[in-house]
PDB file of C-alpha atoms in Angstrom:
ATOM      1  CA  MET A   1       0.000   0.000   0.000  1.00 54.00           C
ATOM      2  CA  LYS A   2       2.860   2.357   0.911  1.00 49.00           C
ATOM      3  CA  SER A   3       4.625   1.632  -2.366  1.00 54.00           C
ATOM      4  CA  ILE A   4       1.484   2.602  -4.302  1.00 49.00           C
ATOM      5  CA  LYS A   5       1.355   5.918  -2.434  1.00 45.00           C
ATOM      6  CA  VAL A   6       5.023   6.573  -3.178  1.00 41.00           C
ATOM      7  CA  ILE A   7       4.501   5.857  -6.885  1.00 43.00           C
ATOM      8  CA  PHE A   8       1.463   8.128  -6.906  1.00 40.00           C
ATOM      9  CA  ILE A   9       3.418  10.979  -5.294  1.00 35.00           C
ATOM     10  CA  ILE A  10       6.256  10.566  -7.802  1.00 38.00           C
ATOM     11  CA  ILE A  11       3.777  10.718 -10.720  1.00 37.00           C
ATOM     12  CA  ILE A  12       2.217  13.901  -9.296  1.00 35.00           C
ATOM     13  CA  MET A  13       5.661  15.485  -8.933  1.00 36.00           C
ATOM     14  CA  ILE A  14       6.578  14.639 -12.528  1.00 35.00           C
ATOM     15  CA  LEU A  15       3.295  16.028 -13.853  1.00 35.00           C
ATOM     16  CA  GLY A  16       3.696  19.127 -11.716  1.00 36.00           C
ATOM     17  CA  SER A  17       7.180  19.841 -12.990  1.00 33.00           C
ATOM     18  CA  THR A  18       6.017  19.306 -16.576  1.00 34.00           C
ATOM     19  CA  LEU A  19       3.132  21.749 -16.150  1.00 32.00           C
ATOM     20  CA  TYR A  20       5.419  24.253 -14.460  1.00 30.00           C
ATOM     21  CA  GLY A  21       7.795  24.012 -17.400  1.00 33.00           C
ATOM     22  CA  GLN A  22       4.947  24.695 -19.837  1.00 33.00           C
ATOM     23  CA  VAL A  23       3.825  27.748 -17.881  1.00 31.00           C
ATOM     24  CA  SER A  24       7.331  29.144 -17.628  1.00 30.00           C
ATOM     25  CA  ILE A  25       7.743  28.877 -21.400  1.00 31.00           C
ATOM     26  CA  LYS A  26       4.623  30.996 -21.945  1.00 39.00           C
ATOM     27  CA  THR A  27       5.451  33.684 -19.401  1.00 41.00           C
ATOM     28  CA  ILE A  28       8.200  35.258 -21.486  1.00 48.00           C
ATOM     29  CA  PRO A  29       9.124  38.696 -20.091  1.00 64.00           C
ATOM     30  CA  PHE A  30       7.815  41.637 -22.114  1.00 70.00           C
ATOM     31  CA  LYS A  31      11.319  43.127 -22.206  1.00 72.00           C
ATOM     32  CA  ASP A  32      12.463  40.150 -24.284  1.00 79.00           C
ATOM     33  CA  TRP A  33      10.855  41.792 -27.337  1.00 82.00           C
ATOM     34  CA  ASP A  34      13.839  44.156 -27.478  1.00 83.00           C
ATOM     35  CA  GLY A  35      15.723  43.629 -30.753  1.00 87.00           C
ATOM     36  CA  LYS A  36      13.222  41.097 -32.094  1.00 88.00           C
ATOM     37  CA  SER A  37      10.867  41.241 -35.054  1.00 90.00           C
ATOM     38  CA  PHE A  38       7.273  41.952 -34.020  1.00 89.00           C
ATOM     39  CA  PRO A  39       4.605  39.671 -35.597  1.00 88.00           C
ATOM     40  CA  LEU A  40       2.587  42.096 -37.689  1.00 89.00           C
ATOM     41  CA  GLN A  41      -0.747  40.915 -39.084  1.00 90.00           C
ATOM     42  CA  ASP A  42      -4.210  42.147 -40.105  1.00 93.00           C
ATOM     43  CA  TRP A  43      -6.190  43.552 -37.156  1.00 94.00           C
ATOM     44  CA  VAL A  44      -9.786  44.781 -36.785  1.00 95.00           C
ATOM     45  CA  THR A  45     -10.265  48.055 -34.877  1.00 95.00           C
ATOM     46  CA  LEU A  46     -13.044  49.003 -32.453  1.00 92.00           C
ATOM     47  CA  ASN A  47     -14.749  50.796 -35.353  1.00 91.00           C
ATOM     48  CA  GLY A  48     -14.786  47.623 -37.421  1.00 93.00           C
ATOM     49  CA  ASP A  49     -12.106  48.799 -39.846  1.00 94.00           C
ATOM     50  CA  THR A  50      -9.485  46.279 -40.947  1.00 95.00           C
ATOM     51  CA  LEU A  51      -5.892  47.427 -40.721  1.00 93.00           C
ATOM     52  CA  LYS A  52      -3.895  45.302 -43.119  1.00 94.00           C
ATOM     53  CA  GLN A  53      -0.406  44.149 -42.277  1.00 92.00           C
ATOM     54  CA  ASP A  54       1.062  46.358 -44.996  1.00 93.00           C
ATOM     55  CA  PHE A  55      -0.431  49.439 -43.254  1.00 93.00           C
ATOM     56  CA  PHE A  56       2.222  49.029 -40.540  1.00 94.00           C
ATOM     57  CA  GLU A  57       5.115  48.057 -42.794  1.00 92.00           C
ATOM     58  CA  GLY A  58       7.656  50.837 -43.347  1.00 94.00           C
ATOM     59  CA  LYS A  59       6.286  52.878 -40.426  1.00 96.00           C
ATOM     60  CA  VAL A  60       7.583  53.650 -36.961  1.00 97.00           C
ATOM     61  CA  CYS A  61       4.908  52.036 -34.793  1.00 97.00           C
ATOM     62  CA  PHE A  62       4.108  52.836 -31.177  1.00 97.00           C
ATOM     63  CA  PHE A  63       2.152  49.877 -29.790  1.00 96.00           C
ATOM     64  CA  ASN A  64       0.453  50.221 -26.409  1.00 96.00           C
ATOM     65  CA  PHE A  65      -1.142  47.347 -24.465  1.00 94.00           C
ATOM     66  CA  PHE A  66      -3.772  48.243 -21.871  1.00 94.00           C
ATOM     67  CA  ALA A  67      -6.740  46.881 -19.951  1.00 92.00           C
ATOM     68  CA  ALA A  68      -9.937  48.131 -18.319  1.00 91.00           C
ATOM     69  CA  GLY A  69      -9.765  49.091 -14.655  1.00 85.00           C
ATOM     70  CA  CYS A  70      -5.991  49.655 -14.764  1.00 91.00           C
ATOM     71  CA  PRO A  71      -5.204  53.047 -13.137  1.00 92.00           C
ATOM     72  CA  PRO A  72      -1.728  53.439 -14.738  1.00 94.00           C
ATOM     73  CA  CYS A  73      -3.289  52.655 -18.143  1.00 94.00           C
ATOM     74  CA  MET A  74      -5.886  55.375 -17.636  1.00 93.00           C
ATOM     75  CA  ARG A  75      -3.209  57.891 -16.583  1.00 93.00           C
ATOM     76  CA  GLU A  76      -1.219  57.181 -19.725  1.00 95.00           C
ATOM     77  CA  ILE A  77      -4.099  57.677 -22.180  1.00 95.00           C
ATOM     78  CA  LYS A  78      -3.910  61.488 -22.172  1.00 94.00           C
ATOM     79  CA  TYR A  79      -0.215  61.259 -23.083  1.00 96.00           C
ATOM     80  CA  LEU A  80      -0.946  58.778 -25.860  1.00 96.00           C
ATOM     81  CA  ASN A  81      -3.606  61.192 -27.137  1.00 96.00           C
ATOM     82  CA  LYS A  82      -0.909  63.889 -27.235  1.00 96.00           C
ATOM     83  CA  LEU A  83       1.506  61.488 -28.905  1.00 97.00           C
ATOM     84  CA  SER A  84      -1.018  60.523 -31.573  1.00 96.00           C
ATOM     85  CA  ASN A  85      -1.948  64.152 -32.193  1.00 95.00           C
ATOM     86  CA  ASN A  86       1.714  65.099 -32.535  1.00 96.00           C
ATOM     87  CA  TYR A  87       2.114  62.697 -35.476  1.00 96.00           C
ATOM     88  CA  LEU A  88      -1.385  63.103 -36.916  1.00 92.00           C
ATOM     89  CA  GLU A  89      -0.099  64.364 -40.275  1.00 91.00           C
ATOM     90  CA  ASP A  90       2.955  62.092 -40.359  1.00 93.00           C
ATOM     91  CA  MET A  91       2.416  59.067 -42.599  1.00 92.00           C
ATOM     92  CA  ASP A  92       5.606  57.442 -41.262  1.00 94.00           C
ATOM     93  CA  VAL A  93       4.322  57.064 -37.684  1.00 97.00           C
ATOM     94  CA  CYS A  94       1.338  55.229 -36.220  1.00 96.00           C
ATOM     95  CA  VAL A  95       0.069  55.031 -32.632  1.00 97.00           C
ATOM     96  CA  VAL A  96      -2.085  52.005 -31.813  1.00 97.00           C
ATOM     97  CA  SER A  97      -3.416  50.536 -28.573  1.00 96.00           C
ATOM     98  CA  PHE A  98      -4.308  46.888 -28.054  1.00 95.00           C
ATOM     99  CA  PHE A  99      -7.135  46.423 -25.560  1.00 95.00           C
ATOM    100  CA  CYS A 100      -7.205  43.210 -23.531  1.00 92.00           C
ATOM    101  CA  GLY A 101     -10.744  42.023 -24.250  1.00 92.00           C
ATOM    102  CA  SER A 102     -13.578  42.292 -26.736  1.00 93.00           C
ATOM    103  CA  LYS A 103     -15.225  45.336 -28.292  1.00 93.00           C
ATOM    104  CA  ASP A 104     -18.246  44.785 -26.030  1.00 94.00           C
ATOM    105  CA  GLU A 105     -16.022  44.691 -22.928  1.00 94.00           C
ATOM    106  CA  PHE A 106     -14.350  47.947 -23.960  1.00 92.00           C
ATOM    107  CA  GLN A 107     -17.676  49.687 -24.545  1.00 91.00           C
ATOM    108  CA  LYS A 108     -19.153  48.315 -21.321  1.00 92.00           C
ATOM    109  CA  PHE A 109     -16.208  49.625 -19.319  1.00 90.00           C
ATOM    110  CA  TYR A 110     -16.387  53.130 -20.791  1.00 87.00           C
ATOM    111  CA  LYS A 111     -20.157  53.202 -20.391  1.00 87.00           C
ATOM    112  CA  SER A 112     -19.691  52.462 -16.687  1.00 86.00           C
ATOM    113  CA  GLN A 113     -17.370  55.499 -16.402  1.00 84.00           C
ATOM    114  CA  GLU A 114     -19.828  58.015 -17.863  1.00 80.00           C
ATOM    115  CA  TYR A 115     -21.855  60.451 -15.788  1.00 67.00           C
ATOM    116  CA  THR A 116     -24.118  63.448 -16.407  1.00 69.00           C
ATOM    117  CA  THR A 117     -24.289  66.694 -14.443  1.00 70.00           C
ATOM    118  CA  LYS A 118     -26.136  70.000 -14.785  1.00 63.00           C
ATOM    119  CA  ALA A 119     -24.241  73.006 -16.163  1.00 62.00           C
ATOM    120  CA  SER A 120     -25.348  74.940 -13.066  1.00 64.00           C
ATOM    121  CA  PRO A 121     -27.718  74.222 -10.143  1.00 68.00           C
ATOM    122  CA  ASN A 122     -30.707  75.932 -11.827  1.00 70.00           C
ATOM    123  CA  SER A 123     -29.846  74.978 -15.410  1.00 65.00           C
ATOM    124  CA  THR A 124     -31.711  72.460 -17.537  1.00 68.00           C
ATOM    125  CA  LEU A 125     -28.579  71.943 -19.665  1.00 68.00           C
ATOM    126  CA  GLU A 126     -26.883  68.629 -18.913  1.00 66.00           C
ATOM    127  CA  LEU A 127     -23.222  67.910 -19.575  1.00 63.00           C
ATOM    128  CA  ASN A 128     -21.785  64.453 -20.206  1.00 69.00           C
ATOM    129  CA  TYR A 129     -18.412  63.456 -18.770  1.00 67.00           C
ATOM    130  CA  SER A 130     -16.234  60.397 -18.440  1.00 75.00           C
ATOM    131  CA  LEU A 131     -14.281  59.497 -15.309  1.00 78.00           C
ATOM    132  CA  VAL A 132     -11.414  58.212 -17.457  1.00 83.00           C
ATOM    133  CA  PRO A 133      -9.752  59.647 -20.590  1.00 84.00           C
ATOM    134  CA  VAL A 134     -11.071  58.315 -23.894  1.00 86.00           C
ATOM    135  CA  PRO A 135      -8.477  57.204 -26.474  1.00 92.00           C
ATOM    136  CA  LYS A 136      -8.455  59.436 -29.574  1.00 91.00           C
ATOM    137  CA  TYR A 137      -6.278  57.043 -31.543  1.00 93.00           C
ATOM    138  CA  THR A 138      -6.755  53.576 -33.012  1.00 95.00           C
ATOM    139  CA  VAL A 139      -7.754  50.871 -30.523  1.00 96.00           C
ATOM    140  CA  ILE A 140      -7.698  47.174 -31.425  1.00 95.00           C
ATOM    141  CA  PRO A 141      -9.502  44.703 -29.128  1.00 95.00           C
ATOM    142  CA  ILE A 142      -7.724  41.353 -28.874  1.00 92.00           C
ATOM    143  CA  ASP A 143      -8.388  38.144 -27.017  1.00 87.00           C
ATOM    144  CA  SER A 144      -6.769  37.957 -23.583  1.00 81.00           C
ATOM    145  CA  TYR A 145      -4.984  34.733 -24.601  1.00 76.00           C
ATOM    146  CA  LEU A 146      -3.245  36.502 -27.505  1.00 78.00           C
ATOM    147  CA  PHE A 147      -2.647  39.536 -25.335  1.00 79.00           C
ATOM    148  CA  ARG A 148      -0.561  37.543 -22.877  1.00 78.00           C
ATOM    149  CA  ASP A 149       0.678  34.427 -24.635  1.00 80.00           C
ATOM    150  CA  ARG A 150       1.503  35.846 -28.072  1.00 81.00           C
ATOM    151  CA  TYR A 151       2.436  39.419 -27.212  1.00 82.00           C
ATOM    152  CA  HIS A 152       3.752  38.683 -23.694  1.00 79.00           C
ATOM    153  CA  ALA A 153       1.887  41.667 -22.202  1.00 79.00           C
ATOM    154  CA  TRP A 154       1.612  40.175 -18.720  1.00 77.00           C
ATOM    155  CA  GLY A 155       1.702  43.617 -17.105  1.00 84.00           C
ATOM    156  CA  VAL A 156      -0.175  46.740 -18.217  1.00 90.00           C
ATOM    157  CA  PRO A 157       0.335  49.262 -19.526  1.00 93.00           C
ATOM    158  CA  SER A 158       3.136  48.004 -21.756  1.00 92.00           C
ATOM    159  CA  ASN A 159       4.609  49.780 -24.773  1.00 94.00           C
ATOM    160  CA  LEU A 160       6.698  48.865 -27.791  1.00 94.00           C
ATOM    161  CA  ILE A 161       8.309  51.150 -30.346  1.00 96.00           C
ATOM    162  CA  ILE A 162       9.079  49.410 -33.620  1.00 95.00           C
ATOM    163  CA  ASN A 163      11.298  50.728 -36.382  1.00 95.00           C
ATOM    164  CA  LYS A 164      10.480  50.831 -40.095  1.00 95.00           C
ATOM    165  CA  GLN A 165      11.960  47.358 -40.545  1.00 94.00           C
ATOM    166  CA  GLY A 166       9.599  45.867 -37.950  1.00 93.00           C
ATOM    167  CA  ILE A 167      12.239  45.450 -35.232  1.00 94.00           C
ATOM    168  CA  VAL A 168      11.417  46.334 -31.625  1.00 94.00           C
ATOM    169  CA  LYS A 169      13.738  49.142 -30.521  1.00 94.00           C
ATOM    170  CA  TYR A 170      12.066  50.011 -27.230  1.00 94.00           C
ATOM    171  CA  CYS A 171       9.920  48.145 -24.737  1.00 91.00           C
ATOM    172  CA  ARG A 172       8.658  49.163 -21.331  1.00 91.00           C
ATOM    173  CA  SER A 173       5.963  48.176 -18.849  1.00 90.00           C
ATOM    174  CA  GLY A 174       4.270  50.441 -16.317  1.00 92.00           C
ATOM    175  CA  PHE A 175       3.504  54.159 -16.088  1.00 94.00           C
ATOM    176  CA  PRO A 176       4.623  56.451 -13.248  1.00 94.00           C
ATOM    177  CA  MET A 177       2.359  58.281 -10.809  1.00 93.00           C
ATOM    178  CA  GLU A 178       4.425  61.468 -10.510  1.00 96.00           C
ATOM    179  CA  LYS A 179       3.685  64.259 -12.989  1.00 95.00           C
ATOM    180  CA  GLU A 180       7.367  65.030 -13.671  1.00 97.00           C
ATOM    181  CA  ALA A 181       8.160  61.365 -14.362  1.00 96.00           C
ATOM    182  CA  GLN A 182       5.171  61.158 -16.704  1.00 96.00           C
ATOM    183  CA  GLU A 183       6.354  64.185 -18.666  1.00 97.00           C
ATOM    184  CA  ASN A 184       9.889  62.788 -18.849  1.00 97.00           C
ATOM    185  CA  LEU A 185       8.611  59.484 -20.179  1.00 96.00           C
ATOM    186  CA  TYR A 186       6.492  61.243 -22.798  1.00 97.00           C
ATOM    187  CA  SER A 187       9.559  63.210 -23.915  1.00 97.00           C
ATOM    188  CA  GLU A 188      11.478  59.941 -24.138  1.00 96.00           C
ATOM    189  CA  TYR A 189       8.793  58.498 -26.434  1.00 96.00           C
ATOM    190  CA  LEU A 190       9.030  61.552 -28.704  1.00 97.00           C
ATOM    191  CA  SER A 191      12.825  61.397 -28.816  1.00 96.00           C
ATOM    192  CA  ILE A 192      12.943  57.701 -29.747  1.00 96.00           C
ATOM    193  CA  ILE A 193      10.226  58.014 -32.400  1.00 97.00           C
ATOM    194  CA  ASP A 194      11.883  61.058 -33.986  1.00 96.00           C
ATOM    195  CA  LYS A 195      15.239  59.291 -34.194  1.00 95.00           C
ATOM    196  CA  LEU A 196      13.674  56.219 -35.800  1.00 96.00           C
ATOM    197  CA  ARG A 197      11.750  58.368 -38.301  1.00 93.00           C
ATOM    198  CA  LEU A 198      15.031  59.660 -39.700  1.00 89.00           C
ATOM    199  CA  ASN A 199      16.450  56.178 -40.241  1.00 83.00           C
ATOM    200  CA  ASN A 200      15.388  54.346 -43.401  1.00 66.00           C
TER     201      ASN A 200
END
């Protein structure tokens, strides 16, 4: 009887180590994208538009990965709006966010953040607001499995900057709380993108 228990424990240990090995293979650090080719493909945006793979080819791409209910992600959105607006007329740069979840999940989250208030106590005019910034750039909803296992975005927000040849030249996870650090990081994004724009 004891020998059967021992065999059973050994089998469990072997299976456990095998499963652990499989998990560790999937949890590749986001920083490991640095210097690697990013897997471009066709993606469908929140608006239902299809962005073909060749749309990204030959461009400097800023790819952001974010999720609903993530405070650092929400703090970063206003800077990504500025970043997108800065390169609005530049055909060599694109700013895109990948949302962890479906289109319905994205819309449900933003709907939950909306509120209405009167313009003044005695006014009949109502104003609509959102508790979180709304992205003014392209957002692509992707399945959470792809989000983590294919793109390795285990922490959010995470950002990649890709050169015109499709190689990752910058990768970073997280967004600071302090205003000065946020501004410095935004300036760093601009500096890296501008340098890559000049390189063919």
